[in-house]
XYZ file of C-alpha atoms in Angstrom:
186
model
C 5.812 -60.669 -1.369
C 4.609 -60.174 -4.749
C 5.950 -57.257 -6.879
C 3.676 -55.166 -7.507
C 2.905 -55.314 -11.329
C 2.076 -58.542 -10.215
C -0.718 -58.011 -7.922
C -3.821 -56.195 -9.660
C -5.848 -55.621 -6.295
C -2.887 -52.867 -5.285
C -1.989 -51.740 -8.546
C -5.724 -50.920 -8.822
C -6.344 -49.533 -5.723
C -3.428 -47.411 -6.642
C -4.767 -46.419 -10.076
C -7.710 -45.570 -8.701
C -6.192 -43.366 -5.903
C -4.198 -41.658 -8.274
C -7.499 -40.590 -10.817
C -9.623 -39.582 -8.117
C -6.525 -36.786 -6.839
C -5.360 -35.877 -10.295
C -9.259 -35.075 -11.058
C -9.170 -32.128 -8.789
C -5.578 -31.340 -8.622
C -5.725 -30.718 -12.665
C -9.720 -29.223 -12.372
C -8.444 -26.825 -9.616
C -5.847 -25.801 -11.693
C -7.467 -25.063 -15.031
C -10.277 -23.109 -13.268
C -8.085 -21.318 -11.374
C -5.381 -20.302 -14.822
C -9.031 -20.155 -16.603
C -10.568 -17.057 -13.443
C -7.083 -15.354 -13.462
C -7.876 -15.309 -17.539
C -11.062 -13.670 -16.748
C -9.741 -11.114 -13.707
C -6.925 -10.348 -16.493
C -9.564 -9.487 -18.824
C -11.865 -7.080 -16.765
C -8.320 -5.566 -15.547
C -7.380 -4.650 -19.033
C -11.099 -3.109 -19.602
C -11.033 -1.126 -16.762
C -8.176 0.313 -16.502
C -7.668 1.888 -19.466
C -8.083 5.475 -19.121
C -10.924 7.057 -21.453
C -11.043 9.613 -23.010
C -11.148 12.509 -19.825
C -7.855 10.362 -18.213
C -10.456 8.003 -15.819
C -10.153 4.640 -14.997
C -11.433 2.428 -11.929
C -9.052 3.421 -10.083
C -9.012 7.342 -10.632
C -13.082 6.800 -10.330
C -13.047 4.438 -7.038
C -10.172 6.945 -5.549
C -12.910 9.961 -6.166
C -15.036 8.032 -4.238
C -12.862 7.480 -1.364
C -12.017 11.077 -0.883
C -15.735 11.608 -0.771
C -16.437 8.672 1.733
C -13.301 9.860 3.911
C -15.164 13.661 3.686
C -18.714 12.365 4.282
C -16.819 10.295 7.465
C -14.906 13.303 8.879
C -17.832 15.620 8.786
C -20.309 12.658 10.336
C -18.037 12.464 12.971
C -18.055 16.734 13.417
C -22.407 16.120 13.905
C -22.225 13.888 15.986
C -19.654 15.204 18.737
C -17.115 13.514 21.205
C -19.790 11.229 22.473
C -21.580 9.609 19.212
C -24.672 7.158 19.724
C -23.078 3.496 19.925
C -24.970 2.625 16.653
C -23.077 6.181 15.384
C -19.592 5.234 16.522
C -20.271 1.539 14.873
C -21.275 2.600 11.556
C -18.004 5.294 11.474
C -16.118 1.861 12.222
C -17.157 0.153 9.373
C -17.216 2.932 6.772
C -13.520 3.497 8.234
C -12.461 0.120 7.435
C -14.670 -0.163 3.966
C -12.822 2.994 3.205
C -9.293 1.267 3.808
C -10.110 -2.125 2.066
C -10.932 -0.481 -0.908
C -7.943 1.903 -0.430
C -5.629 -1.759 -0.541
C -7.013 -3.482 -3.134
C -4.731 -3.584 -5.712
C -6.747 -6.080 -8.208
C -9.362 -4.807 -9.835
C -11.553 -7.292 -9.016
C -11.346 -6.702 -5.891
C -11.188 -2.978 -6.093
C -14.129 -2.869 -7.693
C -16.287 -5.232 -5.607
C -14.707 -3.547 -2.438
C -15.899 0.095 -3.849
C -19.702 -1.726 -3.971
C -19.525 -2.378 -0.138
C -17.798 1.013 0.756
C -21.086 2.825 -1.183
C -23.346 0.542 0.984
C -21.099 1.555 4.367
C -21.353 5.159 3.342
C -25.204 5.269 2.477
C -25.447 3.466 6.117
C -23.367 5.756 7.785
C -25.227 8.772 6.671
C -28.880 7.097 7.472
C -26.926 6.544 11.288
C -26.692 10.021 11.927
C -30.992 10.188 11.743
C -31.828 13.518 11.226
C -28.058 15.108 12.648
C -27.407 16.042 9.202
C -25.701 19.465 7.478
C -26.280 20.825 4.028
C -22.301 19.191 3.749
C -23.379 16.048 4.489
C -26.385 16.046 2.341
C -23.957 17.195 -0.292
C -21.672 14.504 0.772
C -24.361 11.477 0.331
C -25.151 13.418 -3.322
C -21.280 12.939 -4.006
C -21.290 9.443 -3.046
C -24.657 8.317 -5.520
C -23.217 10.427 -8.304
C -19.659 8.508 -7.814
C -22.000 5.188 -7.749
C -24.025 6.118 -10.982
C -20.869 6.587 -13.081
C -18.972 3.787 -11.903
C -22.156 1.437 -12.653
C -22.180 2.770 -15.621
C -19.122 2.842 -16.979
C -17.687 -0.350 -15.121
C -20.776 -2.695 -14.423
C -20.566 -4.196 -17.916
C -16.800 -5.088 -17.696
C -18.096 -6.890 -14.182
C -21.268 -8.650 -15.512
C -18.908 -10.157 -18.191
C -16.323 -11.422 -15.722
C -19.373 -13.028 -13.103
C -20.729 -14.699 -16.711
C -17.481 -16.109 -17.667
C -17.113 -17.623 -13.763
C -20.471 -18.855 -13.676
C -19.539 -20.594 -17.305
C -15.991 -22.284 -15.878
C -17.434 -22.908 -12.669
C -21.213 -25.449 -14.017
C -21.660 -28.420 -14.442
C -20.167 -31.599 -12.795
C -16.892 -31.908 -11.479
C -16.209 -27.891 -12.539
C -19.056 -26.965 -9.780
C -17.553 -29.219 -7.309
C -13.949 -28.478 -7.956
C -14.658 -24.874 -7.634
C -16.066 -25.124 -4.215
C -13.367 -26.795 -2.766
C -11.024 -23.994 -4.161
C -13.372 -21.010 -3.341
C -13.267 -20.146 -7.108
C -16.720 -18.708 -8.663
C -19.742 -16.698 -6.883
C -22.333 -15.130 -8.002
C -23.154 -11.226 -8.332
């Protein structure tokens, strides 16, 4: 048997091997050090408190209260039998409300707030017409909380999706990022 330094089919075949793993091995991992770089940087944006003590977190924990109100009073309306479509749309707001109670990042906080406005707005259009002046107020709560935090936080967001998109273009980085779930879009 020859060694193999010897015989250039396998020591090819084994060159080649090893460039086609390290390609996304060593891709995977500078996208992934280069969208923690990115998360770190919207992090440090918005959470810094301005200038009245807020933050995303303080702002997004506003909004829960509010959702958790809006839920608790939807519930009141509709009585111990809600409509199906009622009791499915108080399930979902529930668990929008606790996802965006656990995030910790604030990526994810901040994304996670975006789908608890949409569960609240949905929640409130369930109840058709069963509404109270609280609820109304409720709803009014929940777009005001929405206004400020697009405001103040959508920037800080926009940036972060632009740097992903950046990292993420092109051939390999496109490719490499889809078989590490790294990137989407807004």
């Amino acid at each position: 048997m020859k060694k193999l330094s010897e015989n250039r089919t396998a020591a090819l075949a084994i060159l080649i091997i090893v460039a086609l793993l390290a390609v996304p091995v060593l891709g995977g991992l500078r996208l992934s050090l280069a969208k923690r770089s990115a998360a770190r940087e919207f992090s440090k944006t918005v959470c810094t408190p301005d200038r009245h003590g807020n933050d995303l977190y303080s702002d997004t924990d506003k909004l829960i209260l509010t959702a958790q109100s809006m839920l608790e009073e939807g519930k009141k309306l509709a009585g111990s039998e809600p409509a199906y479509d009622i009791k499915q749309r108080a399930e979902r707001l529930e668990k929008a409300i606790s996802n965006t109670q656990n995030a910790k990042k604030a990526i994810v906080r901040y994304e996670s707030c975006e789908a608890l406005i949409s569960e609240a707005r949905q929640f409130y259009n369930s109840m058709r017409g069963n509404t109270s002046d609280t609820l109304d107020m409720y709803l009014a709560d929940v777009n005001s909380q929405e206004s400020r935090i697009e405001r103040v936080y959508r920037l800080a967001y926009s940036a972060y999706a632009d740097k992903l998109e950046d990292i993420t273009s092109g051939f390999p980085a496109e490719l490499i990022a889809s078989l590490y779930g790294i990137g989407g879009g807004r």
